[in-house]
GROMACS .gro file of N, CA, C and O in nm:
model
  388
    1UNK      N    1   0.084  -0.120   0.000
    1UNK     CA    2   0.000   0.000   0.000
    1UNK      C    3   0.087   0.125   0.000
    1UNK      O    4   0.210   0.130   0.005
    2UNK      N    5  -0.026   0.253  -0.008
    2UNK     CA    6   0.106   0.367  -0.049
    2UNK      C    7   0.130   0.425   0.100
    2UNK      O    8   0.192   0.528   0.125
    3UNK      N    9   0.076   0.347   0.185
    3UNK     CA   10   0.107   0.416   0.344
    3UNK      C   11   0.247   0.295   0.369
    3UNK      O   12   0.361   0.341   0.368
    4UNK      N   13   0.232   0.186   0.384
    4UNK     CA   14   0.358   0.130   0.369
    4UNK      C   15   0.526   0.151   0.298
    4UNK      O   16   0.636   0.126   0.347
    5UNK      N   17   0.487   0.210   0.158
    5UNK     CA   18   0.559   0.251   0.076
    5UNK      C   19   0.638   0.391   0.167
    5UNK      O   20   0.753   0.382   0.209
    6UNK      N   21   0.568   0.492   0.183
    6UNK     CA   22   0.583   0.598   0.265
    6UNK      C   23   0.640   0.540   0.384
    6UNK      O   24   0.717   0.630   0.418
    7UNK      N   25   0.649   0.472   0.448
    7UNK     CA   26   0.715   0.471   0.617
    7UNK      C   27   0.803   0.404   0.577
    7UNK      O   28   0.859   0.371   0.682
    8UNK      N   29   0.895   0.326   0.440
    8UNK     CA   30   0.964   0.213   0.448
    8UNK      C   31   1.053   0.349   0.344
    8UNK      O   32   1.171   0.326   0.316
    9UNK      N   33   1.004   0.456   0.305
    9UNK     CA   34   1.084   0.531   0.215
    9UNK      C   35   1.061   0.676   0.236
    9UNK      O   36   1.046   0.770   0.158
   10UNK      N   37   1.064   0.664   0.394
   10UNK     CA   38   1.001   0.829   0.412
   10UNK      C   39   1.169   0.921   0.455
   10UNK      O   40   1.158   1.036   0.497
   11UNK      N   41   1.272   0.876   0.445
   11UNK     CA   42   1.388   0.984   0.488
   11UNK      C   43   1.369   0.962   0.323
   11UNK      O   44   1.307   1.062   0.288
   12UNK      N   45   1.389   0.893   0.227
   12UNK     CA   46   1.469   0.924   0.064
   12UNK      C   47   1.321   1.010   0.019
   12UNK      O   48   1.338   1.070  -0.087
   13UNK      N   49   1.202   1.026   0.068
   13UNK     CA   50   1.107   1.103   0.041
   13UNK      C   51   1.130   1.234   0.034
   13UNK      O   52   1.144   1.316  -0.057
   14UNK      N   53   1.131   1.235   0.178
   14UNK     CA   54   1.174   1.395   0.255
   14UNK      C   55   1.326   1.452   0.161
   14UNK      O   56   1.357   1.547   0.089
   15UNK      N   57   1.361   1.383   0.190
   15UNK     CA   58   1.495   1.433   0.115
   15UNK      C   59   1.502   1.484  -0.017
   15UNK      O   60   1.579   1.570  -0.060
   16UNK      N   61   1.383   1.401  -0.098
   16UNK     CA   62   1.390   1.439  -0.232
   16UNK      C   63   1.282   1.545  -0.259
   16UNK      O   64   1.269   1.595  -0.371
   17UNK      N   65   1.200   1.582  -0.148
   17UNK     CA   66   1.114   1.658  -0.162
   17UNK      C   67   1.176   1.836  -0.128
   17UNK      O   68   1.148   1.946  -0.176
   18UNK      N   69   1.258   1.794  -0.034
   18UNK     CA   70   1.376   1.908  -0.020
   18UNK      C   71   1.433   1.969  -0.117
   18UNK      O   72   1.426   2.089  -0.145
   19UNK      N   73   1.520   1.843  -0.197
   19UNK     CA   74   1.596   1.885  -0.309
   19UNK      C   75   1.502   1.959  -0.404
   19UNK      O   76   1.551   2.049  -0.472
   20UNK      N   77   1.387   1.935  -0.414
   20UNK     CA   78   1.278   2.006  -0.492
   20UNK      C   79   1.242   2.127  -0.495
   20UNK      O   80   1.203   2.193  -0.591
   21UNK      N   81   1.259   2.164  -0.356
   21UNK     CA   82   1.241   2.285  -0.261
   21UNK      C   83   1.306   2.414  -0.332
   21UNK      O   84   1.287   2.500  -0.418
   22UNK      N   85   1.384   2.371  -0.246
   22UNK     CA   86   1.562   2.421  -0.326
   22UNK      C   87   1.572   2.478  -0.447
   22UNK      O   88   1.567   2.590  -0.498
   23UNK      N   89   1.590   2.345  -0.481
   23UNK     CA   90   1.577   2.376  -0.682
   23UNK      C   91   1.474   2.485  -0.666
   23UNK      O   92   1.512   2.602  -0.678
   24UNK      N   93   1.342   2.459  -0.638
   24UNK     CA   94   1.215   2.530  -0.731
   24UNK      C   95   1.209   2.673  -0.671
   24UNK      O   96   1.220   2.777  -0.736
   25UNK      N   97   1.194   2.662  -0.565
   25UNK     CA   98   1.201   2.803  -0.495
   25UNK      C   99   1.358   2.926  -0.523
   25UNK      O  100   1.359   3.049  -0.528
   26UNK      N  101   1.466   2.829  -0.537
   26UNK     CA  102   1.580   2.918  -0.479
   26UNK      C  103   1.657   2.900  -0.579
   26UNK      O  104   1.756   2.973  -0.588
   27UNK      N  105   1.627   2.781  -0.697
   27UNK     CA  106   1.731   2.772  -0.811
   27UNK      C  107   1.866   2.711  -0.748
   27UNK      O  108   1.973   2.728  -0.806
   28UNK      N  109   1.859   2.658  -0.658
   28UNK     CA  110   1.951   2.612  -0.555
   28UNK      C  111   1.970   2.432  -0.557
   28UNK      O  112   1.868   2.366  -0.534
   29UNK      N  113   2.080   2.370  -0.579
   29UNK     CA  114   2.093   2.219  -0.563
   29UNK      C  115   2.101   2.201  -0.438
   29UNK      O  116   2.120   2.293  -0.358
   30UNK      N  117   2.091   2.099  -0.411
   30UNK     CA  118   2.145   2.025  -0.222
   30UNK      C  119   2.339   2.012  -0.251
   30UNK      O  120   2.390   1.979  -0.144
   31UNK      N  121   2.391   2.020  -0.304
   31UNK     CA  122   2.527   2.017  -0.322
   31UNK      C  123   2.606   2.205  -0.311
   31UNK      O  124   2.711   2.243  -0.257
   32UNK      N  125   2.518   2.269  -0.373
   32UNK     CA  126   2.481   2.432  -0.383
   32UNK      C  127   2.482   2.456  -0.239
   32UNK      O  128   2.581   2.502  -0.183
   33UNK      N  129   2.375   2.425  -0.178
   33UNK     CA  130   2.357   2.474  -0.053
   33UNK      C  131   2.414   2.418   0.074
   33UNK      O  132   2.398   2.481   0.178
   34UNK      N  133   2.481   2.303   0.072
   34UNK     CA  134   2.554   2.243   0.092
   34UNK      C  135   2.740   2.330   0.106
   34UNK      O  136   2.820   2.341   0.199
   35UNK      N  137   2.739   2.363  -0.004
   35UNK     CA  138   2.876   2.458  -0.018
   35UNK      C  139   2.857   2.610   0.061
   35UNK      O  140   2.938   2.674   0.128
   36UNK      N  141   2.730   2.634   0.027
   36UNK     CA  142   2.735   2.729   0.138
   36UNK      C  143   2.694   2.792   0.273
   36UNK      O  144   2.677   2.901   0.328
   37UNK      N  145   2.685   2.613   0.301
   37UNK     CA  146   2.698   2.659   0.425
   37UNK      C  147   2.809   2.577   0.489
   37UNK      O  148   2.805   2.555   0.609
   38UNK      N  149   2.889   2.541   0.426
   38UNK     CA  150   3.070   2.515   0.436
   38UNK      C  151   3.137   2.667   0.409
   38UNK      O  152   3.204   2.714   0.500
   39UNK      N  153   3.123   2.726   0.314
   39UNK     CA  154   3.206   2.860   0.286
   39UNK      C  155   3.122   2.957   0.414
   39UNK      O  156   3.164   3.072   0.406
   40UNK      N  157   3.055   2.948   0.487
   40UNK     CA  158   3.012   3.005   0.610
   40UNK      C  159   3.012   2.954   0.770
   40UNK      O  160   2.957   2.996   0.872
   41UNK      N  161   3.115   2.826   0.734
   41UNK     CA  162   3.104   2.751   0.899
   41UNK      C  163   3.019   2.765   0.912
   41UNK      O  164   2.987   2.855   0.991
   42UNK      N  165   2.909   2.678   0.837
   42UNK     CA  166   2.767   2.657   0.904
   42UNK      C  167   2.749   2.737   1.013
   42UNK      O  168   2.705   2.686   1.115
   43UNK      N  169   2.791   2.929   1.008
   43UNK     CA  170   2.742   3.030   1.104
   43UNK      C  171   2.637   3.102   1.011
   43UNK      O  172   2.651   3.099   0.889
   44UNK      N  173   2.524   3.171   1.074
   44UNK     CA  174   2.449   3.275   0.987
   44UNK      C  175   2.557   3.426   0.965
   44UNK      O  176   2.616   3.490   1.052
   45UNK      N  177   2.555   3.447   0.828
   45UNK     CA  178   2.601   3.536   0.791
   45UNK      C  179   2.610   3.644   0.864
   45UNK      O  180   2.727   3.674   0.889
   46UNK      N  181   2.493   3.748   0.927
   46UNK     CA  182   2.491   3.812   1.018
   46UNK      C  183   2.539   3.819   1.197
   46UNK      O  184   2.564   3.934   1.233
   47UNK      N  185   2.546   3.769   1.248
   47UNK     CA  186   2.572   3.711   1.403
   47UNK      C  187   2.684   3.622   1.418
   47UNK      O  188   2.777   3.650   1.494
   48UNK      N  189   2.682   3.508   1.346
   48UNK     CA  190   2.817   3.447   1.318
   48UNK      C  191   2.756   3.329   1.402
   48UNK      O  192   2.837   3.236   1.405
   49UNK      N  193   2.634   3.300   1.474
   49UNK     CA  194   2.638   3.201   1.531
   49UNK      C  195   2.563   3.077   1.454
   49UNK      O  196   2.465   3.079   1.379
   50UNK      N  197   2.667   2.943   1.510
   50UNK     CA  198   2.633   2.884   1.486
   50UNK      C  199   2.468   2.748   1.492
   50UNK      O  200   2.452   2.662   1.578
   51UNK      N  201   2.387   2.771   1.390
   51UNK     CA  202   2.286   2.725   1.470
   51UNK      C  203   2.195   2.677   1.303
   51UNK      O  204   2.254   2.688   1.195
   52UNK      N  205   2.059   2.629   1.313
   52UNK     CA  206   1.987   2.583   1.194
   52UNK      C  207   2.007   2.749   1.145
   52UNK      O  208   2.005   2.854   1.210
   53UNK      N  209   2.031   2.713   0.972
   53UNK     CA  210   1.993   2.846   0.862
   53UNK      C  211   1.922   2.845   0.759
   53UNK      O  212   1.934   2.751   0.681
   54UNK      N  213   1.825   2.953   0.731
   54UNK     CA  214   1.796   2.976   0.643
   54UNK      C  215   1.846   3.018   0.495
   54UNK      O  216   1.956   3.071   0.506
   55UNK      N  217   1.809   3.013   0.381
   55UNK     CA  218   1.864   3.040   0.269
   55UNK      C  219   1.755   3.187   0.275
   55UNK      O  220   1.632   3.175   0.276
   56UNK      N  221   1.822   3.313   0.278
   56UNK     CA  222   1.824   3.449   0.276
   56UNK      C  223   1.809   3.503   0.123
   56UNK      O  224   1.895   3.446   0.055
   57UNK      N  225   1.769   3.551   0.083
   57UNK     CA  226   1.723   3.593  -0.039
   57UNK      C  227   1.587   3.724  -0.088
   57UNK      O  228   1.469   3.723  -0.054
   58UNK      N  229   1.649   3.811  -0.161
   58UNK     CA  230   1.596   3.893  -0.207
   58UNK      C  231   1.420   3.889  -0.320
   58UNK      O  232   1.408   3.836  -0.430
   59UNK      N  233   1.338   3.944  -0.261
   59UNK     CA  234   1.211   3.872  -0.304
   59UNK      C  235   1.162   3.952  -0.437
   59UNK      O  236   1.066   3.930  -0.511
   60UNK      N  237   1.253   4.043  -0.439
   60UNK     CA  238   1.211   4.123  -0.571
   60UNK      C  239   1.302   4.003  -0.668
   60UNK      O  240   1.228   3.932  -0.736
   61UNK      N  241   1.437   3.977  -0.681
   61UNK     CA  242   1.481   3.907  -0.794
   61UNK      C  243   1.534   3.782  -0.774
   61UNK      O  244   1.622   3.727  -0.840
   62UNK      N  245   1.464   3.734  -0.663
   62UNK     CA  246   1.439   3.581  -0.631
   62UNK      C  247   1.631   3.543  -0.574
   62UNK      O  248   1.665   3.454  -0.497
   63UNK      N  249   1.703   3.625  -0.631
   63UNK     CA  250   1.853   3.584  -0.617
   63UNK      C  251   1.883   3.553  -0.444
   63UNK      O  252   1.826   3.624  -0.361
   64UNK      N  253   1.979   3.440  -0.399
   64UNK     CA  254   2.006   3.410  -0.297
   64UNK      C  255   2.095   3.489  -0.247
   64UNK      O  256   2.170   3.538  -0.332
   65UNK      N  257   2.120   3.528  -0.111
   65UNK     CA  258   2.201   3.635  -0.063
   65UNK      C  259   2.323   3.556   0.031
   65UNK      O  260   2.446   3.556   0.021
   66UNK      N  261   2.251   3.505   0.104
   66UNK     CA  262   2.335   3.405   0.226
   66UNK      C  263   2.218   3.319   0.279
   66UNK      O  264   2.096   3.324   0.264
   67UNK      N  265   2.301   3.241   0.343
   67UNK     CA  266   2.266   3.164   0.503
   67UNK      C  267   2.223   3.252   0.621
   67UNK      O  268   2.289   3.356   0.631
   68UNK      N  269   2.135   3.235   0.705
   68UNK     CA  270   2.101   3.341   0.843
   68UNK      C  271   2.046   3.238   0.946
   68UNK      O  272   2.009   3.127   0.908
   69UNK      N  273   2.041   3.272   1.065
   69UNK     CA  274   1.968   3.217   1.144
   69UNK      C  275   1.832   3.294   1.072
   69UNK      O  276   1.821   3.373   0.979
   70UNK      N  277   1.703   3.211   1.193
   70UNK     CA  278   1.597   3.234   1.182
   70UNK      C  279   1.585   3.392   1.263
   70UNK      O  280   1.518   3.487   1.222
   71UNK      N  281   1.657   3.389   1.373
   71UNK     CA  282   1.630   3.580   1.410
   71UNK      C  283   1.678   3.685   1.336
   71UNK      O  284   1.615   3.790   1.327
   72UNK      N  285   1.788   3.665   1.278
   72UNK     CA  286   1.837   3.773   1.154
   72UNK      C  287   1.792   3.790   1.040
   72UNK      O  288   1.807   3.899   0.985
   73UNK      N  289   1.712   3.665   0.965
   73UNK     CA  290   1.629   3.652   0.878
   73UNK      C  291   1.538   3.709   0.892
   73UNK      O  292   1.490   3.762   0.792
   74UNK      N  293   1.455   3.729   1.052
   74UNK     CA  294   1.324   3.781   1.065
   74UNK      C  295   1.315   3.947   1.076
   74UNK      O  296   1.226   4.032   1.067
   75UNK      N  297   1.490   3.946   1.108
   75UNK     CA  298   1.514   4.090   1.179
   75UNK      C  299   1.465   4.165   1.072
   75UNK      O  300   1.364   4.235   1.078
   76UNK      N  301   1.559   4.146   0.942
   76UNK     CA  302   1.566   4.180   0.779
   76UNK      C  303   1.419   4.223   0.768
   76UNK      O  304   1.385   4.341   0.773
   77UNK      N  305   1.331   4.117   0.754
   77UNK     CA  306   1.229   4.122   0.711
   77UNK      C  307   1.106   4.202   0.799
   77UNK      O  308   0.990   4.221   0.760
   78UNK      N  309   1.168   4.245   0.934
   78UNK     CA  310   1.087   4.313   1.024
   78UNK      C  311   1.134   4.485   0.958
   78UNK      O  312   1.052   4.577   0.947
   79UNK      N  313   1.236   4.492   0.933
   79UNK     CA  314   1.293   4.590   0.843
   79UNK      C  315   1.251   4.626   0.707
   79UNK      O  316   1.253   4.741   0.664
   80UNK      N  317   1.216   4.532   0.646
   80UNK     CA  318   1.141   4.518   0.515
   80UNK      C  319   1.269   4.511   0.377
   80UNK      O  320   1.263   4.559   0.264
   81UNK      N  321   1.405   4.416   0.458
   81UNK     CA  322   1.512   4.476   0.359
   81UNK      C  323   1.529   4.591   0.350
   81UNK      O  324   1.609   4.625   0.262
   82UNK      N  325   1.474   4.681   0.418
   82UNK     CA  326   1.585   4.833   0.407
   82UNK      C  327   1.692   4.885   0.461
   82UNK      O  328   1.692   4.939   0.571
   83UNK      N  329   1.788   4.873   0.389
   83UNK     CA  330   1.927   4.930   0.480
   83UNK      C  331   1.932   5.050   0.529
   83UNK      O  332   2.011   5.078   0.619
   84UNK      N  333   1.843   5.143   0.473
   84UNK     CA  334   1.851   5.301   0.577
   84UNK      C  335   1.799   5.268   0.722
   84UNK      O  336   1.837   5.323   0.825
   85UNK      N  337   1.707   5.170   0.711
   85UNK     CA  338   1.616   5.176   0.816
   85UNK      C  339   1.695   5.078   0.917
   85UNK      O  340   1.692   5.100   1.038
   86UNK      N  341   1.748   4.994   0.877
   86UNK     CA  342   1.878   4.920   0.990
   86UNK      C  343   1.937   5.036   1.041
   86UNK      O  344   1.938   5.094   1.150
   87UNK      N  345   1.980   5.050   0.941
   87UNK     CA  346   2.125   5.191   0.992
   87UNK      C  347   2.061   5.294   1.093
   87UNK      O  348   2.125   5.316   1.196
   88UNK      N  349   1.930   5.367   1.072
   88UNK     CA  350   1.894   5.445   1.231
   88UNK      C  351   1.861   5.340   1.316
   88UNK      O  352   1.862   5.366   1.437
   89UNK      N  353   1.833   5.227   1.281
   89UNK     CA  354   1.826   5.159   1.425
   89UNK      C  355   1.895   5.103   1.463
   89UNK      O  356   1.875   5.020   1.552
   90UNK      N  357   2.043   5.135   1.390
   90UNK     CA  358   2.131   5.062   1.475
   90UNK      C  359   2.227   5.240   1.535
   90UNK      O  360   2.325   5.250   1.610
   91UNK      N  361   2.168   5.323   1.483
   91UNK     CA  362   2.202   5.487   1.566
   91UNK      C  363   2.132   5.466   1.650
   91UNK      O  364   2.200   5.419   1.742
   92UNK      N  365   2.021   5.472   1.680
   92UNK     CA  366   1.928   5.481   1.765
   92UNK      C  367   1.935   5.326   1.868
   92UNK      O  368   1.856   5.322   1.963
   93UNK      N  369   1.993   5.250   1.854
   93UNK     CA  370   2.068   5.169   1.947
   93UNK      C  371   2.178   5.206   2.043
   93UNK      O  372   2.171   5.170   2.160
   94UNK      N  373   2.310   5.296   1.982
   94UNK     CA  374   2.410   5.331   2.012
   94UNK      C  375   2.357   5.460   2.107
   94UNK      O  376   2.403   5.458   2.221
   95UNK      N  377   2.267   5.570   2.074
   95UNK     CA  378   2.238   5.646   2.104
   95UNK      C  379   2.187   5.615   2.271
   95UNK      O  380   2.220   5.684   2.368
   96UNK      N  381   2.130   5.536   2.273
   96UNK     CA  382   2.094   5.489   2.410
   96UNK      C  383   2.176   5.364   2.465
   96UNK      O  384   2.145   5.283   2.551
   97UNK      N  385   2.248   5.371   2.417
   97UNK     CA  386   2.321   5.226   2.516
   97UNK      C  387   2.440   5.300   2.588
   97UNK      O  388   2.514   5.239   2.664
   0.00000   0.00000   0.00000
């Protein structure tokens, strides 16, 4: 049955459903992403720590940027990708610390 099939082939499933991921969303191989997150000591680009990452990427031209944790990824996007708007809040950090 196809519930049998599934529990006797569910890691080469997952796995290939990943590689799919990847590819379709990010234009990205598992060998691709793989390399970079070796050329980054599996650290997020931003923070440097080591921990699970996201593949970071620009939503206007789909292009991949880096690896991030999930809080720097969210930070970005709480920002809306704007670098002016990091930059006073990272004045307006300094300003009060």
């Amino acid at each position: 049955s196809s519930i049998n099939y599934y529990l006797n082939n569910k890691e080469h499933l997952v796995e290939k459903r990943k590689e799919y991921y990847f590819q379709r969303i990010y234009n990205l191989s598992i060998n691709e992403l793989e390399d970079l997150k070796k050329s980054q000591d599996y650290r997020c680009a931003i923070c440097k720590v080591k921990t699970k990452l996201v593949v970071d990427h620009c939503h206007v031209t789909r292009k991949v940027r880096a690896l991030l944790c999930d809080k720097c990824n969210q930070g970005l996007g709480s920002f809306k990708d704007n670098p002016q708007t990091i930059k006073e809040a990272a004045k307006y950090l300094e300003r009060y610390n």
